[in-house]
């Protein structure tokens, strides 16, 4: 347990100083993709402490570590809702992945999507009424949106490439996401009704990934720095 808590404390420290890190899945315990509660008192994340990848919760100081899900498959990509109740996540039970929600105490487990293809990467709107997600039900990865209860699932993008990693604007009127086409990933923005998709970044063969929209700009990871072999964290304004 001491080694587990040490790993979690390291995770939380990295969250606070806003660094990104990667773990080799073949070496030791995997602890990734944290999502902090709206009150800032707890963190939910995915980890394979006991073999399978499931969701775990800990207090912000690393205490009170507990397992939230117990799926023999994979539970991952947790996203804590703005109201502090549901945590949306992607779950793979057979050969497909769907989006579910669960309360922090383990109650109210609800399946939000039910499709024969894959639905993942849930992202909450600022008011907690909508969830954006990625689905390949249209033949390729596209950005979709639905109500928090899973109703009114609507496709927002129908672009030539593969879309991933949606994130709402602070006002909830737009989404930023990563678009991969011809071995290049750039950032794009689209209105929540699917109108006016525009490129935010351009370039050569770089990959701009994992955008997170904040009040101070859009933070993302990229290997666009040709002077280095390493990925770095960048920030860009919505214009």
Coordinates of C-alpha atoms in Angstrom, one line a residue:
X1 CA 0.0 0.0 0.0
X2 CA 2.9 2.4 0.8
X3 CA 4.2 2.1 -2.8
X4 CA 0.7 2.7 -4.2
X5 CA 0.3 5.8 -2.1
X6 CA 3.7 7.0 -3.1
X7 CA 2.7 6.7 -6.8
X8 CA -0.6 8.5 -6.2
X9 CA 1.2 11.3 -4.3
X10 CA 3.6 11.7 -7.3
X11 CA 0.6 11.9 -9.6
X12 CA -1.1 14.6 -7.6
X13 CA 2.1 16.6 -7.3
X14 CA 2.4 16.6 -11.1
X15 CA -1.2 17.7 -11.4
X16 CA -0.6 20.7 -9.2
X17 CA 2.5 21.9 -11.1
X18 CA 0.8 21.1 -14.4
X19 CA 3.4 18.9 -15.9
X20 CA 2.6 16.0 -18.2
X21 CA 4.3 12.6 -17.9
X22 CA 4.2 9.3 -19.7
X23 CA 4.4 5.8 -18.2
X24 CA 5.7 2.7 -20.0
X25 CA 2.9 0.2 -19.7
X26 CA 5.5 -2.6 -19.5
X27 CA 7.2 -1.2 -16.4
X28 CA 5.5 -1.2 -13.0
X29 CA 2.2 0.2 -12.1
X30 CA 0.3 2.4 -14.6
X31 CA -1.3 5.5 -13.0
X32 CA -2.6 8.0 -15.6
X33 CA -5.3 10.4 -16.7
X34 CA -6.3 12.2 -13.5
X35 CA -9.4 14.3 -13.2
X36 CA -9.8 16.6 -10.2
X37 CA -13.2 17.0 -8.4
X38 CA -14.8 20.5 -8.8
X39 CA -14.1 21.2 -5.1
X40 CA -10.4 20.3 -5.5
X41 CA -10.5 17.8 -2.7
X42 CA -10.3 14.5 -4.6
X43 CA -8.7 13.0 -7.7
X44 CA -10.1 10.2 -9.9
X45 CA -7.7 8.4 -12.2
X46 CA -7.2 5.1 -14.0
X47 CA -4.7 2.6 -12.6
X48 CA -3.8 -1.1 -12.8
X49 CA -2.9 -1.6 -9.2
X50 CA -4.4 -5.0 -9.1
X51 CA -4.1 -6.1 -12.7
X52 CA -6.9 -4.7 -14.8
X53 CA -7.2 -1.0 -15.6
X54 CA -10.0 0.5 -13.4
X55 CA -10.9 3.8 -11.8
X56 CA -9.6 4.8 -8.4
X57 CA -10.2 7.8 -6.2
X58 CA -7.9 9.4 -3.6
X59 CA -8.1 12.6 -1.5
X60 CA -5.9 15.4 -2.8
X61 CA -3.3 14.7 -0.1
X62 CA -3.0 11.0 -1.2
X63 CA -5.0 9.6 1.6
X64 CA -8.2 7.5 1.5
X65 CA -7.3 5.6 -1.7
X66 CA -10.2 3.4 -2.9
X67 CA -11.2 1.5 -6.0
X68 CA -14.2 3.0 -7.8
X69 CA -14.9 0.4 -10.5
X70 CA -14.2 -3.4 -10.7
X71 CA -14.5 -4.2 -14.4
X72 CA -12.7 -7.3 -15.6
X73 CA -12.3 -5.4 -18.9
X74 CA -11.0 -1.8 -18.9
X75 CA -12.3 1.4 -17.3
X76 CA -10.5 4.5 -18.4
X77 CA -10.6 8.2 -19.3
X78 CA -12.5 9.5 -16.3
X79 CA -14.0 13.0 -16.4
X80 CA -15.5 14.5 -13.3
X81 CA -18.6 16.5 -13.9
X82 CA -18.7 20.2 -12.9
X83 CA -21.5 19.6 -10.3
X84 CA -19.3 17.0 -8.5
X85 CA -21.7 14.0 -8.9
X86 CA -21.3 11.9 -12.0
X87 CA -17.9 10.8 -13.3
X88 CA -18.1 9.9 -17.0
X89 CA -15.7 7.3 -18.2
X90 CA -15.0 4.9 -21.1
X91 CA -15.5 1.2 -20.4
X92 CA -14.5 -1.8 -22.5
X93 CA -16.4 -5.0 -21.5
X94 CA -16.3 -6.9 -24.8
X95 CA -14.7 -5.8 -28.1
X96 CA -16.3 -2.3 -28.0
X97 CA -16.0 0.7 -25.7
X98 CA -18.9 2.7 -24.4
X99 CA -19.3 5.7 -22.1
X100 CA -20.7 5.2 -18.6
X101 CA -21.2 7.4 -15.6
X102 CA -20.8 6.7 -11.9
X103 CA -21.0 8.6 -8.6
X104 CA -17.9 9.0 -6.5
X105 CA -19.3 6.7 -3.9
X106 CA -19.7 3.9 -6.5
X107 CA -23.5 4.3 -6.9
X108 CA -25.6 5.3 -9.9
X109 CA -23.7 3.3 -12.4
X110 CA -25.3 4.1 -15.8
X111 CA -24.4 3.2 -19.4
X112 CA -24.8 6.3 -21.5
X113 CA -24.0 5.0 -25.0
X114 CA -24.8 1.5 -26.4
X115 CA -23.4 1.0 -29.8
X116 CA -21.7 -1.8 -31.6
X117 CA -18.7 0.5 -32.3
X118 CA -16.5 2.6 -30.0
X119 CA -17.5 5.6 -27.9
X120 CA -14.9 7.2 -25.7
X121 CA -13.0 10.3 -24.4
X122 CA -16.0 12.0 -22.6
X123 CA -15.7 15.7 -21.8
X124 CA -18.2 17.7 -19.8
X125 CA -19.7 21.1 -20.7
X126 CA -19.1 23.8 -18.1
X127 CA -22.8 23.6 -16.9
X128 CA -22.7 19.8 -16.6
X129 CA -25.6 19.4 -19.0
X130 CA -23.8 18.0 -22.0
X131 CA -21.0 15.5 -22.7
X132 CA -18.9 15.6 -25.8
X133 CA -17.2 12.4 -26.9
X134 CA -15.5 10.6 -29.7
X135 CA -17.3 7.8 -31.7
X136 CA -16.4 5.8 -34.8
X137 CA -20.0 4.8 -35.5
X138 CA -19.9 6.9 -38.6
X139 CA -16.9 5.0 -40.1
X140 CA -14.1 7.1 -38.5
X141 CA -13.5 9.0 -35.3
X142 CA -15.8 12.0 -35.1
X143 CA -16.9 14.4 -32.3
X144 CA -20.4 13.8 -31.0
X145 CA -22.4 15.4 -28.2
X146 CA -25.2 14.2 -26.0
X147 CA -27.2 15.2 -22.9
X148 CA -25.7 14.1 -19.5
X149 CA -28.3 11.3 -19.4
X150 CA -27.1 9.9 -22.7
X151 CA -30.1 11.2 -24.8
X152 CA -30.0 13.3 -28.0
X153 CA -26.7 11.9 -29.3
X154 CA -25.7 14.1 -32.2
X155 CA -22.7 14.1 -34.6
X156 CA -20.8 17.4 -34.7
X157 CA -18.0 16.7 -37.2
X158 CA -17.7 14.9 -40.5
X159 CA -14.2 15.7 -41.6
X160 CA -11.7 13.8 -43.7
X161 CA -9.4 12.8 -40.8
X162 CA -9.8 11.4 -37.4
X163 CA -11.0 13.6 -34.5
X164 CA -10.0 13.1 -30.9
X165 CA -9.7 14.8 -27.5
X166 CA -12.7 17.3 -27.3
X167 CA -12.7 20.0 -24.7
X168 CA -15.4 22.7 -24.2
X169 CA -14.8 26.4 -24.1
X170 CA -15.4 28.1 -20.7
X171 CA -18.7 29.4 -22.0
X172 CA -19.7 26.0 -23.5
X173 CA -20.4 27.4 -26.9
X174 CA -17.5 25.8 -28.7
X175 CA -15.3 22.7 -28.7
X176 CA -11.6 22.3 -29.4
X177 CA -10.3 19.0 -30.7
X178 CA -7.4 17.3 -32.5
X179 CA -7.8 16.4 -36.1
X180 CA -5.4 13.9 -37.6
X181 CA -5.0 13.7 -41.4
X182 CA -2.1 12.6 -43.6
X183 CA 0.2 11.9 -40.5
X184 CA -0.4 15.4 -39.2
X185 CA -2.5 16.3 -36.1
X186 CA -3.7 19.9 -35.8
X187 CA -6.2 21.6 -33.5
X188 CA -9.6 22.7 -34.7
X189 CA -12.6 24.5 -33.2
X190 CA -16.3 23.9 -33.9
X191 CA -19.5 25.4 -32.5
X192 CA -21.5 23.1 -30.3
X193 CA -24.2 22.9 -33.0
X194 CA -21.5 21.5 -35.4
X195 CA -21.2 24.7 -37.5
X196 CA -18.1 26.5 -38.5
X197 CA -15.3 24.0 -38.0
X198 CA -12.0 26.0 -38.4
X199 CA -8.3 25.2 -38.0
X200 CA -6.6 26.6 -34.9
X201 CA -3.1 25.3 -35.7
X202 CA -1.3 24.4 -38.9
X203 CA 2.1 23.0 -39.8
X204 CA 4.0 20.1 -41.3
X205 CA 4.2 16.7 -39.8
X206 CA 3.7 17.6 -36.1
X207 CA 1.1 16.2 -33.8
X208 CA -0.9 18.6 -31.7
X209 CA -2.8 16.5 -29.1
X210 CA -4.9 16.6 -25.9
X211 CA -6.2 20.2 -26.0
X212 CA -7.6 21.6 -22.7
X213 CA -9.5 24.8 -22.9
X214 CA -9.1 27.2 -20.0
X215 CA -9.9 30.8 -19.2
X216 CA -6.3 31.7 -20.1
X217 CA -6.1 29.9 -23.4
X218 CA -5.9 26.4 -24.9
X219 CA -3.1 24.1 -23.5
X220 CA -2.0 21.2 -25.6
X221 CA 0.9 18.8 -26.1
X222 CA 2.9 18.8 -29.3
X223 CA 6.1 17.6 -30.9
X224 CA 6.1 20.7 -33.2
X225 CA 9.5 21.9 -31.8
X226 CA 11.9 20.7 -34.5
X227 CA 14.9 21.5 -32.3
X228 CA 13.9 18.7 -29.9
X229 CA 12.8 15.1 -30.0
X230 CA 10.6 15.6 -27.0
X231 CA 7.0 16.5 -26.7
X232 CA 6.3 19.8 -24.9
X233 CA 3.3 21.6 -23.5
X234 CA 2.1 24.6 -25.5
X235 CA -0.6 27.2 -25.1
X236 CA -2.5 29.1 -27.8
X237 CA -5.4 31.6 -27.8
X238 CA -8.7 30.7 -29.4
X239 CA -8.1 33.2 -32.2

